[in-house]
C-alpha cells in the first residue's frame, strides 16, 4: 500500500502553482516556435515572438507569465489503495488549499477569487476548485490548471439535437472561437467535450485541455481527424495572435468524448489562452 503524507502534498502543490505561473510548458513553447515561420501577418509574428520572449523573462526572473494568475483548478486521481497520512491537515482538500495559499502568497501571484455578487476578494486565491476521480490501485496524481478568466469567459455549451452530427460539432466549436475573437488571448488551446450530460460535457471540455503533449492527436482516428479539421478551420478565421490578425489563432484542438443519452447531444468548448498553465504532480 502506498503511503503519502499530506505535508508532501502541500509542498508539491505550493511549488506547482508557482511553476505553472513562472515556467511555460516546454511542449507548448515548441508548438508556438513551430507556428512562427508559418505566421505571415507581421503583427501576428511579432506577438508570437513577444510571447516567447515574455516566457523566457518569466522563467529567469521568476515572474508571472501573465498578470492574471488564474483560478487554481485541480484534477485529483486518487487510488483506492493509497493511504493518506494527515500530518495535522484536516483532509486532502485542506492540504491542497494550504499549498495554494502558500504558493500564491510566497510567489507574489495575484489573488483572483472573489464573491460573485459583492466582488469582495477572498484574499488568498481560495477556494480551490477540485475535481475528484477515485481510481483502482495505488496511483495518485494531482494535475493543476491555473485558469485565466479571459479564456474561461469564452467557454460555451450547447445541447444539440442528435441529428447535428459531426458537422454540428465542428460548426459550433469554430463559431465559439470566432465569437471569442481576441478575448481569450490567442493563440489558444481549445478543449472540446462531446457527450455525457449537461454538467459532464463541460468537465470533459476542461479535461481535454490536460492532454500532454499539447497538440498531440486523439488516439481514435475519427476524433483525430475531427481535431485536425476544426483546427484548420479556426486558423482560417484570421483572428491571429492576440486578435491582431494572422493564421495562428489556435495551437491545438483536443477532444474528449463520453457516451450520452439517446435523445441528447451535449457539446462543450473550454478555451485556454497561450499561457496554458498546467502542471502534473505524481506521487
Ligand atoms: S486569458 Fe490567459 S493570457 Fe489572457 S489575461 Fe487571462 S491568463 Fe493572461
CSV table of C-alpha atoms and ligand atoms in Angstrom, one decimal:
chain,number,residue,atom,x,y,z
A,1,UNK,CA,0.0,0.0,0.0
A,2,UNK,CA,1.4,3.4,-1.0
A,3,UNK,CA,1.5,5.9,1.9
A,4,UNK,CA,1.5,9.7,1.1
A,5,UNK,CA,2.0,12.3,3.8
A,6,UNK,CA,-0.2,15.4,3.3
A,7,UNK,CA,2.7,17.7,4.1
A,8,UNK,CA,4.4,16.4,1.0
A,9,UNK,CA,1.1,17.2,-1.0
A,10,UNK,CA,1.1,20.7,0.4
A,11,UNK,CA,4.7,21.3,-0.5
A,12,UNK,CA,4.3,20.0,-4.0
A,13,UNK,CA,1.1,22.0,-4.7
A,14,UNK,CA,2.9,25.1,-3.4
A,15,UNK,CA,5.7,24.6,-5.9
A,16,UNK,CA,3.3,23.6,-8.7
A,17,UNK,CA,1.3,26.8,-8.6
A,18,UNK,CA,4.5,28.8,-8.8
A,19,UNK,CA,5.9,26.6,-11.6
A,20,UNK,CA,2.7,26.8,-13.6
A,21,UNK,CA,2.8,30.6,-13.4
A,22,UNK,CA,6.5,31.1,-14.0
A,23,UNK,CA,7.5,28.4,-16.5
A,24,UNK,CA,5.9,27.9,-19.8
A,25,UNK,CA,5.1,24.2,-20.7
A,26,UNK,CA,8.1,23.2,-22.9
A,27,UNK,CA,5.8,21.4,-25.3
A,28,UNK,CA,3.6,24.5,-25.7
A,29,UNK,CA,6.8,26.5,-26.4
A,30,UNK,CA,7.8,24.2,-29.2
A,31,UNK,CA,4.3,24.4,-30.7
A,32,UNK,CA,4.5,28.2,-30.7
A,33,UNK,CA,8.0,28.1,-32.1
A,34,UNK,CA,6.8,25.9,-34.9
A,35,UNK,CA,4.0,28.2,-35.7
A,36,UNK,CA,6.3,31.2,-36.1
A,37,UNK,CA,7.7,30.6,-39.6
A,38,UNK,CA,4.2,30.0,-41.0
A,39,UNK,CA,2.7,33.1,-39.5
A,40,UNK,CA,2.5,35.5,-42.4
A,41,UNK,CA,0.9,38.5,-40.6
A,42,UNK,CA,3.7,40.9,-39.4
A,43,UNK,CA,1.7,41.8,-36.2
A,44,UNK,CA,0.9,38.2,-35.6
A,45,UNK,CA,4.5,37.2,-36.0
A,46,UNK,CA,5.6,40.0,-33.6
A,47,UNK,CA,3.1,38.9,-31.0
A,48,UNK,CA,4.4,35.3,-31.1
A,49,UNK,CA,7.9,36.5,-30.7
A,50,UNK,CA,6.9,38.6,-27.7
A,51,UNK,CA,5.0,35.6,-26.1
A,52,UNK,CA,8.2,33.6,-26.4
A,53,UNK,CA,10.4,36.4,-25.0
A,54,UNK,CA,7.9,37.0,-22.2
A,55,UNK,CA,8.1,33.3,-21.3
A,56,UNK,CA,11.9,33.5,-21.1
A,57,UNK,CA,11.8,36.5,-18.9
A,58,UNK,CA,9.2,35.0,-16.6
A,59,UNK,CA,11.2,31.8,-16.1
A,60,UNK,CA,14.5,33.6,-15.5
A,61,UNK,CA,13.1,36.3,-13.2
A,62,UNK,CA,10.5,34.1,-11.5
A,63,UNK,CA,7.8,36.5,-12.6
A,64,UNK,CA,4.3,35.5,-13.6
A,65,UNK,CA,3.7,34.7,-17.3
A,66,UNK,CA,0.6,36.9,-17.0
A,67,UNK,CA,-0.9,39.3,-14.5
A,68,UNK,CA,-4.0,37.0,-14.4
A,69,UNK,CA,-2.5,34.1,-12.4
A,70,UNK,CA,-5.8,32.2,-12.6
A,71,UNK,CA,-8.1,30.2,-10.6
A,72,UNK,CA,-6.4,27.1,-9.0
A,73,UNK,CA,-8.2,24.2,-10.6
A,74,UNK,CA,-7.1,20.7,-9.6
A,75,UNK,CA,-7.9,17.3,-11.0
A,76,UNK,CA,-7.1,14.6,-8.5
A,77,UNK,CA,-6.8,10.9,-9.4
A,78,UNK,CA,-6.6,9.0,-6.1
A,79,UNK,CA,-6.0,5.3,-6.0
A,80,UNK,CA,-8.3,3.3,-3.7
A,81,UNK,CA,-5.2,1.7,-2.1
A,82,UNK,CA,-3.4,4.9,-1.3
A,83,UNK,CA,-3.2,5.6,2.4
A,84,UNK,CA,-3.0,9.3,3.3
A,85,UNK,CA,-1.1,10.4,6.4
A,86,UNK,CA,-2.8,13.5,7.7
A,87,UNK,CA,0.1,15.3,9.5
A,88,UNK,CA,-2.1,17.9,11.1
A,89,UNK,CA,-4.2,18.6,7.9
A,90,UNK,CA,-7.9,18.1,8.1
A,91,UNK,CA,-8.2,16.5,4.7
A,92,UNK,CA,-6.5,16.2,1.3
A,93,UNK,CA,-8.6,19.2,0.3
A,94,UNK,CA,-7.1,21.1,3.2
A,95,UNK,CA,-3.5,20.2,2.1
A,96,UNK,CA,-4.2,21.3,-1.5
A,97,UNK,CA,-5.8,24.5,-0.2
A,98,UNK,CA,-2.8,25.3,2.1
A,99,UNK,CA,-0.3,24.6,-0.7
A,100,UNK,CA,-2.3,27.0,-3.0
A,101,UNK,CA,-2.4,29.7,-0.3
A,102,UNK,CA,1.3,29.5,0.4
A,103,UNK,CA,2.3,29.2,-3.3
A,104,UNK,CA,0.3,32.2,-4.4
A,105,UNK,CA,1.3,34.2,-1.3
A,106,UNK,CA,5.1,33.5,-1.4
A,107,UNK,CA,5.2,33.7,-5.2
A,108,UNK,CA,3.6,37.2,-5.2
A,109,UNK,CA,0.9,35.9,-7.6
A,110,UNK,CA,-2.3,37.8,-8.0
A,111,UNK,CA,-5.2,36.6,-5.9
A,112,UNK,CA,-8.1,36.2,-8.4
A,113,UNK,CA,-11.0,34.8,-6.4
A,114,UNK,CA,-14.0,36.9,-5.2
A,115,UNK,CA,-17.6,36.6,-4.1
A,116,UNK,CA,-19.7,36.6,-7.2
A,117,UNK,CA,-22.1,39.2,-6.0
A,118,UNK,CA,-20.2,41.6,-3.7
A,119,UNK,CA,-17.0,41.0,-5.8
A,120,UNK,CA,-15.0,41.0,-2.5
A,121,UNK,CA,-11.7,39.3,-3.0
A,122,UNK,CA,-11.2,36.3,-0.7
A,123,UNK,CA,-7.5,37.4,-0.4
A,124,UNK,CA,-5.7,34.2,-0.9
A,125,UNK,CA,-6.8,32.7,-4.2
A,126,UNK,CA,-9.1,30.2,-2.5
A,127,UNK,CA,-11.4,28.4,-2.5
A,128,UNK,CA,-9.6,26.0,-4.9
A,129,UNK,CA,-11.6,24.1,-7.5
A,130,UNK,CA,-11.1,20.3,-7.2
A,131,UNK,CA,-12.4,17.5,-9.5
A,132,UNK,CA,-12.1,14.1,-7.9
A,133,UNK,CA,-11.6,10.7,-9.5
A,134,UNK,CA,-11.2,7.6,-7.4
A,135,UNK,CA,-9.2,5.1,-9.4
A,136,UNK,CA,-8.2,1.5,-8.8
A,137,UNK,CA,-4.8,0.6,-7.3
A,138,UNK,CA,-2.3,2.9,-5.8
A,139,UNK,CA,-2.0,5.6,-8.4
A,140,UNK,CA,-2.0,9.2,-7.1
A,141,UNK,CA,-1.8,12.2,-9.4
A,142,UNK,CA,-2.8,15.8,-9.0
A,143,UNK,CA,-2.9,18.0,-12.1
A,144,UNK,CA,-3.1,21.7,-11.6
A,145,UNK,CA,-4.6,24.1,-14.1
A,146,UNK,CA,-4.1,27.9,-13.4
A,147,UNK,CA,-7.0,29.1,-15.4
A,148,UNK,CA,-7.3,32.7,-16.6
A,149,UNK,CA,-10.6,34.5,-16.6
A,150,UNK,CA,-10.3,35.9,-20.1
A,151,UNK,CA,-10.2,32.4,-21.6
A,152,UNK,CA,-12.7,30.8,-19.3
A,153,UNK,CA,-15.2,33.5,-20.1
A,154,UNK,CA,-15.2,32.5,-23.7
A,155,UNK,CA,-16.4,28.9,-22.9
A,156,UNK,CA,-19.7,27.7,-24.3
A,157,UNK,CA,-22.1,24.7,-24.1
A,158,UNK,CA,-24.8,23.6,-26.4
A,159,UNK,CA,-27.4,20.9,-26.1
A,160,UNK,CA,-27.6,20.0,-29.7
A,161,UNK,CA,-30.1,17.7,-31.5
A,162,UNK,CA,-28.5,14.3,-32.1
A,163,UNK,CA,-29.1,14.8,-35.8
A,164,UNK,CA,-26.5,17.7,-35.7
A,165,UNK,CA,-23.7,15.1,-36.2
A,166,UNK,CA,-20.1,15.8,-36.7
A,167,UNK,CA,-20.8,18.9,-38.8
A,168,UNK,CA,-22.8,20.3,-35.9
A,169,UNK,CA,-19.9,19.8,-33.5
A,170,UNK,CA,-17.4,21.3,-35.8
A,171,UNK,CA,-19.5,24.4,-36.7
A,172,UNK,CA,-20.2,25.0,-33.0
A,173,UNK,CA,-16.6,24.9,-32.0
A,174,UNK,CA,-15.4,27.1,-34.8
A,175,UNK,CA,-18.3,29.6,-34.2
A,176,UNK,CA,-17.3,29.7,-30.5
A,177,UNK,CA,-13.7,30.5,-31.2
A,178,UNK,CA,-14.7,33.1,-33.9
A,179,UNK,CA,-17.1,34.9,-31.4
A,180,UNK,CA,-14.4,34.8,-28.8
A,181,UNK,CA,-12.1,36.9,-31.0
A,182,UNK,CA,-9.2,38.4,-29.1
A,183,UNK,CA,-10.8,37.9,-25.6
A,184,UNK,CA,-9.2,34.5,-24.7
A,185,UNK,CA,-5.7,35.9,-25.6
A,186,UNK,CA,-4.9,33.8,-28.7
A,187,UNK,CA,-3.2,31.6,-29.8
A,188,UNK,CA,-5.4,29.4,-27.8
A,189,UNK,CA,-5.7,25.7,-27.0
A,190,UNK,CA,-9.3,24.5,-27.5
A,191,UNK,CA,-10.8,21.8,-25.3
A,192,UNK,CA,-14.0,20.1,-26.6
A,193,UNK,CA,-16.2,17.8,-24.6
A,194,UNK,CA,-18.6,15.7,-26.6
A,195,UNK,CA,-21.4,13.7,-25.0
A,196,UNK,CA,-22.1,12.9,-21.3
A,197,UNK,CA,-24.8,15.2,-20.0
A,198,UNK,CA,-25.1,18.9,-19.4
A,199,UNK,CA,-22.6,19.1,-16.5
A,200,UNK,CA,-20.2,16.4,-17.5
A,201,UNK,CA,-19.7,17.8,-21.0
A,202,UNK,CA,-18.3,21.0,-19.5
A,203,UNK,CA,-15.9,18.9,-17.4
A,204,UNK,CA,-14.9,16.8,-20.4
A,205,UNK,CA,-14.0,20.0,-22.3
A,206,UNK,CA,-11.8,21.2,-19.4
A,207,UNK,CA,-10.2,17.7,-19.1
A,208,UNK,CA,-9.5,17.8,-22.8
A,209,UNK,CA,-7.1,20.7,-22.2
A,210,UNK,CA,-5.0,18.5,-19.9
A,211,UNK,CA,-3.7,16.3,-22.8
A,212,UNK,CA,0.1,16.1,-23.0
A,213,UNK,CA,1.9,16.9,-25.1
A,214,UNK,CA,-0.2,19.7,-26.2
A,215,UNK,CA,-1.2,19.3,-29.9
A,216,UNK,CA,-0.8,15.5,-29.8
A,217,UNK,CA,-3.5,13.7,-31.7
A,218,UNK,CA,-6.5,11.8,-30.3
A,219,UNK,CA,-6.0,8.1,-30.0
A,220,UNK,CA,-9.0,7.4,-32.2
A,221,UNK,CA,-8.6,8.3,-35.9
A,222,UNK,CA,-12.1,9.6,-36.3
A,223,UNK,CA,-11.6,12.1,-33.5
A,224,UNK,CA,-8.0,12.9,-34.5
A,225,UNK,CA,-9.3,13.8,-38.0
A,226,UNK,CA,-12.0,16.0,-36.5
A,227,UNK,CA,-9.5,17.8,-34.3
A,228,UNK,CA,-7.4,18.5,-37.4
A,229,UNK,CA,-10.4,19.7,-39.4
A,230,UNK,CA,-11.5,22.1,-36.7
A,231,UNK,CA,-8.0,23.5,-36.1
A,232,UNK,CA,-7.7,24.1,-39.9
A,233,UNK,CA,-11.0,26.0,-40.0
A,234,UNK,CA,-10.1,28.0,-36.8
A,235,UNK,CA,-6.8,29.1,-38.3
A,236,UNK,CA,-8.5,30.4,-41.4
A,237,UNK,CA,-10.7,32.8,-39.3
A,238,UNK,CA,-7.9,35.5,-39.3
A,239,UNK,CA,-8.2,36.3,-35.6
A,240,UNK,CA,-4.4,35.7,-35.1
A,241,UNK,CA,-2.2,36.1,-32.1
A,242,UNK,CA,-3.8,38.4,-29.5
A,243,UNK,CA,-6.5,39.1,-32.1
A,244,UNK,CA,-4.2,41.3,-34.2
A,245,UNK,CA,-4.7,39.2,-37.3
A,246,UNK,CA,-2.9,36.2,-38.8
A,247,UNK,CA,-3.3,32.5,-39.1
A,248,UNK,CA,-2.2,31.4,-35.6
A,249,UNK,CA,-5.5,31.7,-33.8
A,250,UNK,CA,-5.3,28.3,-32.0
A,251,UNK,CA,-2.4,26.0,-31.4
A,252,UNK,CA,-4.3,22.8,-30.8
A,253,UNK,CA,-7.8,21.3,-30.5
A,254,UNK,CA,-8.2,18.4,-28.0
A,255,UNK,CA,-11.4,16.4,-27.9
A,256,UNK,CA,-12.7,14.1,-25.1
A,257,UNK,CA,-15.9,12.2,-25.6
A,258,UNK,CA,-18.3,10.1,-23.5
A,259,UNK,CA,-21.5,8.2,-24.1
A,260,UNK,CA,-24.7,10.1,-23.8
A,261,UNK,CA,-28.5,9.7,-23.6
A,262,UNK,CA,-30.1,8.6,-26.9
A,263,UNK,CA,-32.1,11.9,-27.0
A,264,UNK,CA,-29.1,14.2,-26.1
A,265,UNK,CA,-26.0,15.5,-27.8
A,266,UNK,CA,-24.2,17.9,-25.5
A,267,UNK,CA,-21.1,19.7,-26.8
A,268,UNK,CA,-18.9,22.0,-24.6
A,269,UNK,CA,-16.0,24.2,-25.5
A,270,UNK,CA,-13.4,25.3,-22.9
A,271,UNK,CA,-10.7,27.6,-24.3
A,272,UNK,CA,-7.3,28.1,-22.7
A,273,UNK,CA,-5.1,31.1,-23.5
A,274,UNK,CA,-1.5,31.0,-24.8
A,275,UNK,CA,-0.2,30.7,-21.1
A,276,UNK,CA,-1.9,27.3,-20.9
A,277,UNK,CA,-0.6,26.7,-17.4
A,278,UNK,CA,-0.9,23.0,-16.5
A,279,UNK,CA,1.4,21.1,-14.1
A,280,UNK,CA,1.2,17.4,-13.2
A,281,UNK,CA,2.2,16.2,-9.7
A,282,UNK,CA,2.9,12.5,-9.3
A,283,UNK,CA,3.2,10.6,-6.0
B,1,LIG,S1,-6.6,34.7,-20.7
B,1,LIG,FE1,-4.6,34.0,-20.2
B,1,LIG,S2,-3.1,35.4,-21.2
B,1,LIG,FE2,-5.2,36.4,-21.2
B,1,LIG,S3,-5.1,37.7,-19.3
B,1,LIG,FE3,-6.1,35.7,-18.7
B,1,LIG,S4,-4.4,34.4,-18.0
B,1,LIG,FE4,-3.5,36.1,-19.1
